[in-house]
Amino acid sequence: MKKDSSEIKRIANQISSQEGKYFFNAKEICTLFGICKDTARDVCKHLTPVTHGGVRKYYIIDILEYFYSLK
């Protein structure tokens, strides 16, 4: 079941307003979603990263869309 893109954007905006950003590295994904590092690595394998300062970061909307696609 695919979530409505407006709902994903609303959730992304809520997360970014609390965290102050839209891009997160794997360690931050662990903390943000309460998942282990192995699960975060698996999630990241399915996403296109943006490299900033030598660190791969992932767009919150891409992360949320991936999680919703699993259902």
PDB file of C-alpha atoms in Angstrom:
ATOM      1  CA  MET A   1       0.000   0.000   0.000  1.00  0.00           C
ATOM      2  CA  LYS A   2       1.564   3.278  -1.125  1.00  0.00           C
ATOM      3  CA  LYS A   3       1.177   6.259   1.173  1.00  0.00           C
ATOM      4  CA  ASP A   4      -0.027   9.521  -0.238  1.00  0.00           C
ATOM      5  CA  SER A   5       2.940  11.722  -1.109  1.00  0.00           C
ATOM      6  CA  SER A   6       1.431  14.645   0.809  1.00  0.00           C
ATOM      7  CA  GLU A   7       1.407  12.520   3.970  1.00  0.00           C
ATOM      8  CA  ILE A   8       5.056  11.554   3.449  1.00  0.00           C
ATOM      9  CA  LYS A   9       5.950  15.218   2.911  1.00  0.00           C
ATOM     10  CA  ARG A  10       4.078  16.191   6.072  1.00  0.00           C
ATOM     11  CA  ILE A  11       5.981  13.597   8.106  1.00  0.00           C
ATOM     12  CA  ALA A  12       9.283  14.663   6.492  1.00  0.00           C
ATOM     13  CA  ASN A  13       8.596  18.307   7.335  1.00  0.00           C
ATOM     14  CA  GLN A  14       7.789  17.390  10.916  1.00  0.00           C
ATOM     15  CA  ILE A  15      11.031  15.401  11.276  1.00  0.00           C
ATOM     16  CA  SER A  16      13.120  18.105   9.619  1.00  0.00           C
ATOM     17  CA  SER A  17      11.633  20.822  11.820  1.00  0.00           C
ATOM     18  CA  GLN A  18      12.638  18.816  14.902  1.00  0.00           C
ATOM     19  CA  GLU A  19      16.058  17.812  13.584  1.00  0.00           C
ATOM     20  CA  GLY A  20      16.871  20.977  11.626  1.00  0.00           C
ATOM     21  CA  LYS A  21      17.751  19.183   8.378  1.00  0.00           C
ATOM     22  CA  TYR A  22      16.450  17.001   5.542  1.00  0.00           C
ATOM     23  CA  PHE A  23      19.531  14.805   4.975  1.00  0.00           C
ATOM     24  CA  PHE A  24      20.735  12.123   7.402  1.00  0.00           C
ATOM     25  CA  ASN A  25      23.670   9.713   7.526  1.00  0.00           C
ATOM     26  CA  ALA A  26      23.271   6.028   8.444  1.00  0.00           C
ATOM     27  CA  LYS A  27      24.034   6.598  12.136  1.00  0.00           C
ATOM     28  CA  GLU A  28      21.410   9.345  12.337  1.00  0.00           C
ATOM     29  CA  ILE A  29      18.898   7.069  10.591  1.00  0.00           C
ATOM     30  CA  CYS A  30      19.494   4.512  13.364  1.00  0.00           C
ATOM     31  CA  THR A  31      18.700   7.066  16.039  1.00  0.00           C
ATOM     32  CA  LEU A  32      15.832   8.710  14.191  1.00  0.00           C
ATOM     33  CA  PHE A  33      13.933   5.492  13.476  1.00  0.00           C
ATOM     34  CA  GLY A  34      15.129   3.353  16.379  1.00  0.00           C
ATOM     35  CA  ILE A  35      16.717   0.715  14.172  1.00  0.00           C
ATOM     36  CA  CYS A  36      20.020  -1.131  14.438  1.00  0.00           C
ATOM     37  CA  LYS A  37      23.011  -0.256  12.274  1.00  0.00           C
ATOM     38  CA  ASP A  38      22.604  -3.396  10.142  1.00  0.00           C
ATOM     39  CA  THR A  39      19.035  -2.439   9.274  1.00  0.00           C
ATOM     40  CA  ALA A  40      20.119   1.146   8.538  1.00  0.00           C
ATOM     41  CA  ARG A  41      22.825  -0.155   6.188  1.00  0.00           C
ATOM     42  CA  ASP A  42      20.238  -2.289   4.415  1.00  0.00           C
ATOM     43  CA  VAL A  43      17.947   0.716   4.014  1.00  0.00           C
ATOM     44  CA  CYS A  44      20.823   2.837   2.679  1.00  0.00           C
ATOM     45  CA  LYS A  45      21.650   0.207   0.038  1.00  0.00           C
ATOM     46  CA  HIS A  46      18.300   0.977  -1.579  1.00  0.00           C
ATOM     47  CA  LEU A  47      18.683   4.766  -1.589  1.00  0.00           C
ATOM     48  CA  THR A  48      20.728   7.212  -3.633  1.00  0.00           C
ATOM     49  CA  PRO A  49      23.133   9.103  -1.361  1.00  0.00           C
ATOM     50  CA  VAL A  50      24.335  12.668  -1.519  1.00  0.00           C
ATOM     51  CA  THR A  51      27.952  12.973  -0.445  1.00  0.00           C
ATOM     52  CA  HIS A  52      28.722  15.938   1.794  1.00  0.00           C
ATOM     53  CA  GLY A  53      32.157  16.272   3.359  1.00  0.00           C
ATOM     54  CA  GLY A  54      32.927  12.648   2.522  1.00  0.00           C
ATOM     55  CA  VAL A  55      29.811  11.425   4.347  1.00  0.00           C
ATOM     56  CA  ARG A  56      26.918   9.782   2.540  1.00  0.00           C
ATOM     57  CA  LYS A  57      23.613  11.362   3.482  1.00  0.00           C
ATOM     58  CA  TYR A  58      20.103  10.354   2.510  1.00  0.00           C
ATOM     59  CA  TYR A  59      17.032  12.495   1.846  1.00  0.00           C
ATOM     60  CA  ILE A  60      14.333  12.038   4.488  1.00  0.00           C
ATOM     61  CA  ILE A  61      11.585  11.708   1.870  1.00  0.00           C
ATOM     62  CA  ASP A  62      13.500   8.884   0.152  1.00  0.00           C
ATOM     63  CA  ILE A  63      13.928   7.150   3.513  1.00  0.00           C
ATOM     64  CA  LEU A  64      10.233   7.430   4.364  1.00  0.00           C
ATOM     65  CA  GLU A  65       9.141   6.271   0.909  1.00  0.00           C
ATOM     66  CA  TYR A  66      11.391   3.220   1.261  1.00  0.00           C
ATOM     67  CA  PHE A  67       9.932   2.321   4.659  1.00  0.00           C
ATOM     68  CA  TYR A  68       6.370   2.727   3.368  1.00  0.00           C
ATOM     69  CA  SER A  69       7.163   0.569   0.315  1.00  0.00           C
ATOM     70  CA  LEU A  70       7.976  -2.344   2.631  1.00  0.00           C
ATOM     71  CA  LYS A  71       4.396  -2.656   3.824  1.00  0.00           C
TER      72      LYS A  71
END
